[in-house]
Amino acid sequence: MKRTSSAIAVALSASLVLSACGNSSQSTDASSEAPSSTTTSTSAAEDAHSGHGMEGMEDMEHPADGGPAPEGIAEATSPTYPVGTQVVLHTDHMAGMDGAPATIVGAFDTTTYSVSYTPTDGGAPITDHKWVVHEELVDPGQAPLADGTEVTLDADHMAGMMGAKATIDSSTQETVYMVDYTADGMTMKNHKWVTESEISPAE
């Protein structure tokens, strides 16, 4: 009987040890998985914050006052939206711009271009930037310029734009406007540019 009791005791002890090892292993696995989950969440949050921050930086590159129209540009003789007209913007050149109320402060007849360029300040290449007008190009020749034409920018809408080499992506002969508007808590004056198709009358 003593021998049998001893055997049972040994078996129970071994079972308890194995059970403890199993629990320890599961605990270790769970703890090793937790940092991975936390890291993923942190990384996602950082990515989201980084993206939000970049948008803000891009917006800040636009001056709050765009300044006067370039020399030599012709004022529109009978624009659909004369100076002082209240309108609504329908474009997303900048965050919060689409749907924002605006006031027309300038209307011009010219050729307006979308361009791609690499900023002179080392910033990332910009594609399909809307808009620059013919009068904001260095020695551009006769308008309109064909798509694919290489030009030099004489505009400072954004940091690193002045003097940058650019390529014409597309062009339009629509009347082009400068506007004052407020969006996302920022007031922009003399914003260059919005085309007639990007505007509707204020209701």
mmCIF file of C-alpha atoms in Angstrom:
data_model
loop_
_atom_site.group_PDB
_atom_site.id
_atom_site.type_symbol
_atom_site.label_atom_id
_atom_site.label_comp_id
_atom_site.label_asym_id
_atom_site.label_seq_id
_atom_site.Cartn_x
_atom_site.Cartn_y
_atom_site.Cartn_z
ATOM 1 C CA MET A 1 0.000 0.000 0.000
ATOM 2 C CA LYS A 2 2.815 2.350 0.874
ATOM 3 C CA ARG A 3 4.411 1.710 -2.499
ATOM 4 C CA THR A 4 1.093 2.379 -4.283
ATOM 5 C CA SER A 5 0.507 5.588 -2.319
ATOM 6 C CA SER A 6 3.997 6.799 -3.161
ATOM 7 C CA ALA A 7 3.440 6.103 -6.850
ATOM 8 C CA ILE A 8 0.165 8.030 -6.814
ATOM 9 C CA ALA A 9 1.856 10.972 -5.056
ATOM 10 C CA VAL A 10 4.662 11.055 -7.640
ATOM 11 C CA ALA A 11 2.141 10.939 -10.499
ATOM 12 C CA LEU A 12 0.115 13.788 -9.001
ATOM 13 C CA SER A 13 3.247 15.893 -8.496
ATOM 14 C CA ALA A 14 4.330 15.358 -12.097
ATOM 15 C CA SER A 15 0.864 16.303 -13.328
ATOM 16 C CA LEU A 16 0.907 19.531 -11.301
ATOM 17 C CA VAL A 17 4.361 20.460 -12.620
ATOM 18 C CA LEU A 18 3.299 19.843 -16.226
ATOM 19 C CA SER A 19 0.137 21.845 -15.688
ATOM 20 C CA ALA A 20 2.134 24.755 -14.256
ATOM 21 C CA CYS A 21 4.532 24.657 -17.201
ATOM 22 C CA GLY A 22 1.624 24.762 -19.606
ATOM 23 C CA ASN A 23 0.130 27.812 -17.914
ATOM 24 C CA SER A 24 3.506 29.518 -17.816
ATOM 25 C CA SER A 25 3.961 28.946 -21.542
ATOM 26 C CA GLN A 26 0.528 30.343 -22.357
ATOM 27 C CA SER A 27 1.228 33.376 -20.182
ATOM 28 C CA THR A 28 4.533 33.960 -21.968
ATOM 29 C CA ASP A 29 2.888 33.633 -25.387
ATOM 30 C CA ALA A 30 0.156 36.107 -24.442
ATOM 31 C CA SER A 31 2.641 38.627 -23.114
ATOM 32 C CA SER A 32 4.794 38.293 -26.218
ATOM 33 C CA GLU A 33 1.749 38.933 -28.424
ATOM 34 C CA ALA A 34 0.615 42.005 -26.474
ATOM 35 C CA PRO A 35 3.548 44.273 -27.462
ATOM 36 C CA SER A 36 2.947 43.371 -31.115
ATOM 37 C CA SER A 37 -0.687 44.505 -30.868
ATOM 38 C CA THR A 38 0.299 47.665 -29.009
ATOM 39 C CA THR A 39 3.035 48.426 -31.506
ATOM 40 C CA THR A 40 0.612 48.073 -34.406
ATOM 41 C CA SER A 41 -1.889 50.436 -32.785
ATOM 42 C CA THR A 42 0.815 52.972 -32.000
ATOM 43 C CA SER A 43 2.190 52.740 -35.519
ATOM 44 C CA ALA A 44 -1.265 53.267 -37.025
ATOM 45 C CA ALA A 45 -1.861 56.269 -34.784
ATOM 46 C CA GLU A 46 1.511 57.743 -35.723
ATOM 47 C CA ASP A 47 0.793 57.212 -39.422
ATOM 48 C CA ALA A 48 -2.584 58.911 -39.103
ATOM 49 C CA HIS A 49 -1.060 61.811 -37.183
ATOM 50 C CA SER A 50 1.780 62.090 -39.658
ATOM 51 C CA GLY A 51 -0.645 62.249 -42.579
ATOM 52 C CA HIS A 52 -2.736 64.874 -40.812
ATOM 53 C CA GLY A 53 0.370 66.867 -40.045
ATOM 54 C CA MET A 54 1.533 66.843 -43.660
ATOM 55 C CA GLU A 55 -1.834 68.187 -44.805
ATOM 56 C CA GLY A 56 -1.516 70.987 -42.309
ATOM 57 C CA MET A 57 2.016 71.761 -43.489
ATOM 58 C CA GLU A 58 0.874 71.891 -47.096
ATOM 59 C CA ASP A 59 -1.868 74.344 -46.164
ATOM 60 C CA MET A 60 0.604 76.509 -44.264
ATOM 61 C CA GLU A 61 2.802 76.757 -47.381
ATOM 62 C CA HIS A 62 0.091 78.870 -48.989
ATOM 63 C CA PRO A 63 0.435 82.499 -47.830
ATOM 64 C CA ALA A 64 -2.629 83.942 -46.117
ATOM 65 C CA ASP A 65 -2.487 86.826 -48.606
ATOM 66 C CA GLY A 66 -1.683 85.852 -52.180
ATOM 67 C CA GLY A 67 -0.823 89.425 -53.131
ATOM 68 C CA PRO A 68 -1.691 91.280 -56.329
ATOM 69 C CA ALA A 69 -2.320 89.784 -59.749
ATOM 70 C CA PRO A 70 0.795 89.374 -61.922
ATOM 71 C CA GLU A 71 1.808 92.216 -64.201
ATOM 72 C CA GLY A 72 0.461 92.107 -67.728
ATOM 73 C CA ILE A 73 -2.611 89.977 -67.006
ATOM 74 C CA ALA A 74 -5.796 91.292 -68.653
ATOM 75 C CA GLU A 75 -8.844 91.975 -66.520
ATOM 76 C CA ALA A 76 -11.980 90.248 -67.803
ATOM 77 C CA THR A 77 -14.263 92.704 -69.592
ATOM 78 C CA SER A 78 -17.568 90.978 -68.789
ATOM 79 C CA PRO A 79 -16.973 88.143 -66.309
ATOM 80 C CA THR A 80 -19.787 85.892 -65.149
ATOM 81 C CA TYR A 81 -18.789 86.782 -61.590
ATOM 82 C CA PRO A 82 -17.706 90.442 -61.309
ATOM 83 C CA VAL A 83 -15.540 91.706 -58.453
ATOM 84 C CA GLY A 84 -17.534 91.705 -55.214
ATOM 85 C CA THR A 85 -19.772 88.783 -56.196
ATOM 86 C CA GLN A 86 -20.491 86.234 -53.454
ATOM 87 C CA VAL A 87 -19.869 82.674 -54.689
ATOM 88 C CA VAL A 88 -19.338 79.113 -53.500
ATOM 89 C CA LEU A 89 -16.118 77.245 -54.308
ATOM 90 C CA HIS A 90 -16.189 73.730 -55.764
ATOM 91 C CA THR A 91 -12.580 72.635 -55.709
ATOM 92 C CA ASP A 92 -10.199 70.995 -53.250
ATOM 93 C CA HIS A 93 -6.943 72.832 -53.961
ATOM 94 C CA MET A 94 -6.673 73.213 -50.182
ATOM 95 C CA ALA A 95 -8.293 71.518 -47.205
ATOM 96 C CA GLY A 96 -11.735 72.934 -46.429
ATOM 97 C CA MET A 97 -11.987 74.793 -49.720
ATOM 98 C CA ASP A 98 -14.699 72.689 -51.347
ATOM 99 C CA GLY A 99 -18.066 74.230 -50.488
ATOM 100 C CA ALA A 100 -16.569 77.322 -48.846
ATOM 101 C CA PRO A 101 -18.246 80.709 -49.446
ATOM 102 C CA ALA A 102 -15.998 83.238 -51.170
ATOM 103 C CA THR A 103 -15.873 86.758 -52.573
ATOM 104 C CA ILE A 104 -14.526 87.517 -56.035
ATOM 105 C CA VAL A 105 -11.652 90.034 -55.807
ATOM 106 C CA GLY A 106 -10.320 89.724 -59.365
ATOM 107 C CA ALA A 107 -11.461 88.314 -62.723
ATOM 108 C CA PHE A 108 -9.070 87.814 -65.648
ATOM 109 C CA ASP A 109 -8.897 86.618 -69.248
ATOM 110 C CA THR A 110 -5.801 84.479 -69.782
ATOM 111 C CA THR A 111 -4.625 80.911 -70.275
ATOM 112 C CA THR A 112 -4.528 78.953 -67.025
ATOM 113 C CA TYR A 113 -2.354 75.871 -66.567
ATOM 114 C CA SER A 114 -2.087 72.832 -64.354
ATOM 115 C CA VAL A 115 1.597 72.034 -63.842
ATOM 116 C CA SER A 116 3.887 69.429 -62.313
ATOM 117 C CA TYR A 117 7.185 70.555 -60.810
ATOM 118 C CA THR A 118 9.889 69.836 -58.264
ATOM 119 C CA PRO A 119 10.182 72.592 -55.613
ATOM 120 C CA THR A 120 13.476 74.448 -55.458
ATOM 121 C CA ASP A 121 13.621 74.017 -51.662
ATOM 122 C CA GLY A 122 14.089 70.248 -51.843
ATOM 123 C CA GLY A 123 10.444 69.381 -51.260
ATOM 124 C CA ALA A 124 8.730 66.385 -52.818
ATOM 125 C CA PRO A 125 7.643 66.697 -56.468
ATOM 126 C CA ILE A 126 4.220 68.291 -56.960
ATOM 127 C CA THR A 127 1.902 66.882 -59.621
ATOM 128 C CA ASP A 128 -1.083 68.529 -61.285
ATOM 129 C CA HIS A 129 -0.853 71.777 -59.328
ATOM 130 C CA LYS A 130 -3.859 73.982 -60.049
ATOM 131 C CA TRP A 131 -3.354 76.704 -61.120
ATOM 132 C CA VAL A 132 -0.762 79.051 -62.625
ATOM 133 C CA VAL A 133 -1.588 81.613 -65.303
ATOM 134 C CA HIS A 134 0.398 82.349 -68.466
ATOM 135 C CA GLU A 135 1.719 85.564 -66.901
ATOM 136 C CA GLU A 136 3.321 83.535 -64.081
ATOM 137 C CA LEU A 137 5.736 81.783 -66.449
ATOM 138 C CA VAL A 138 9.229 83.001 -67.392
ATOM 139 C CA ASP A 139 9.369 84.039 -71.064
ATOM 140 C CA PRO A 140 6.547 81.688 -72.018
ATOM 141 C CA GLY A 141 5.995 82.872 -75.594
ATOM 142 C CA GLN A 142 2.590 82.786 -77.229
ATOM 143 C CA ALA A 143 -0.374 81.329 -75.305
ATOM 144 C CA PRO A 144 -1.685 78.729 -75.063
ATOM 145 C CA LEU A 145 1.273 76.407 -74.483
ATOM 146 C CA ALA A 146 0.871 72.755 -75.456
ATOM 147 C CA ASP A 147 0.610 69.998 -72.860
ATOM 148 C CA GLY A 148 4.078 68.650 -72.064
ATOM 149 C CA THR A 149 5.821 72.006 -72.590
ATOM 150 C CA GLU A 150 8.713 72.608 -70.199
ATOM 151 C CA VAL A 151 8.500 75.989 -68.435
ATOM 152 C CA THR A 152 9.974 77.933 -65.529
ATOM 153 C CA LEU A 153 7.572 79.207 -62.868
ATOM 154 C CA ASP A 154 7.492 82.859 -61.844
ATOM 155 C CA ALA A 155 4.928 82.404 -59.054
ATOM 156 C CA ASP A 156 5.185 81.964 -55.294
ATOM 157 C CA HIS A 157 1.839 80.386 -54.395
ATOM 158 C CA MET A 158 3.765 77.779 -52.390
ATOM 159 C CA ALA A 159 7.232 77.432 -50.878
ATOM 160 C CA GLY A 160 9.812 76.366 -53.458
ATOM 161 C CA MET A 161 7.639 77.310 -56.439
ATOM 162 C CA MET A 162 9.438 80.436 -57.634
ATOM 163 C CA GLY A 163 12.028 79.539 -60.290
ATOM 164 C CA ALA A 164 11.094 75.850 -60.362
ATOM 165 C CA LYS A 165 11.170 73.910 -63.624
ATOM 166 C CA ALA A 166 7.719 72.623 -64.518
ATOM 167 C CA THR A 167 5.780 70.713 -67.137
ATOM 168 C CA ILE A 168 2.398 71.803 -68.475
ATOM 169 C CA ASP A 169 -0.162 69.078 -67.676
ATOM 170 C CA SER A 170 -3.260 70.796 -69.089
ATOM 171 C CA SER A 171 -4.689 74.227 -69.798
ATOM 172 C CA THR A 172 -7.994 76.090 -69.910
ATOM 173 C CA GLN A 173 -9.200 79.337 -71.466
ATOM 174 C CA GLU A 174 -11.902 79.878 -68.840
ATOM 175 C CA THR A 175 -12.116 83.173 -66.985
ATOM 176 C CA VAL A 176 -9.933 82.787 -63.911
ATOM 177 C CA TYR A 177 -10.560 84.431 -60.550
ATOM 178 C CA MET A 178 -8.825 85.549 -57.382
ATOM 179 C CA VAL A 179 -10.953 85.072 -54.275
ATOM 180 C CA ASP A 180 -11.133 85.823 -50.576
ATOM 181 C CA TYR A 181 -12.538 82.988 -48.472
ATOM 182 C CA THR A 182 -12.505 81.436 -45.010
ATOM 183 C CA ALA A 183 -12.186 77.695 -44.375
ATOM 184 C CA ASP A 184 -11.022 75.564 -41.452
ATOM 185 C CA GLY A 185 -10.633 78.723 -39.368
ATOM 186 C CA MET A 186 -8.214 80.332 -41.830
ATOM 187 C CA THR A 187 -8.957 83.465 -43.869
ATOM 188 C CA MET A 188 -7.287 83.507 -47.271
ATOM 189 C CA LYS A 189 -7.077 86.711 -49.293
ATOM 190 C CA ASN A 190 -6.286 87.046 -53.002
ATOM 191 C CA HIS A 191 -6.141 83.282 -53.383
ATOM 192 C CA LYS A 192 -4.819 82.346 -56.827
ATOM 193 C CA TRP A 193 -6.548 80.768 -58.701
ATOM 194 C CA VAL A 194 -10.013 79.306 -59.255
ATOM 195 C CA THR A 195 -11.515 78.836 -62.697
ATOM 196 C CA GLU A 196 -15.091 79.610 -63.647
ATOM 197 C CA SER A 197 -16.071 75.921 -63.637
ATOM 198 C CA GLU A 198 -14.948 75.703 -59.992
ATOM 199 C CA ILE A 199 -17.430 78.364 -58.864
ATOM 200 C CA SER A 200 -21.185 78.633 -58.445
ATOM 201 C CA PRO A 201 -23.360 81.584 -57.345
ATOM 202 C CA ALA A 202 -24.044 81.910 -53.627
ATOM 203 C CA GLU A 203 -27.693 81.178 -52.814
#
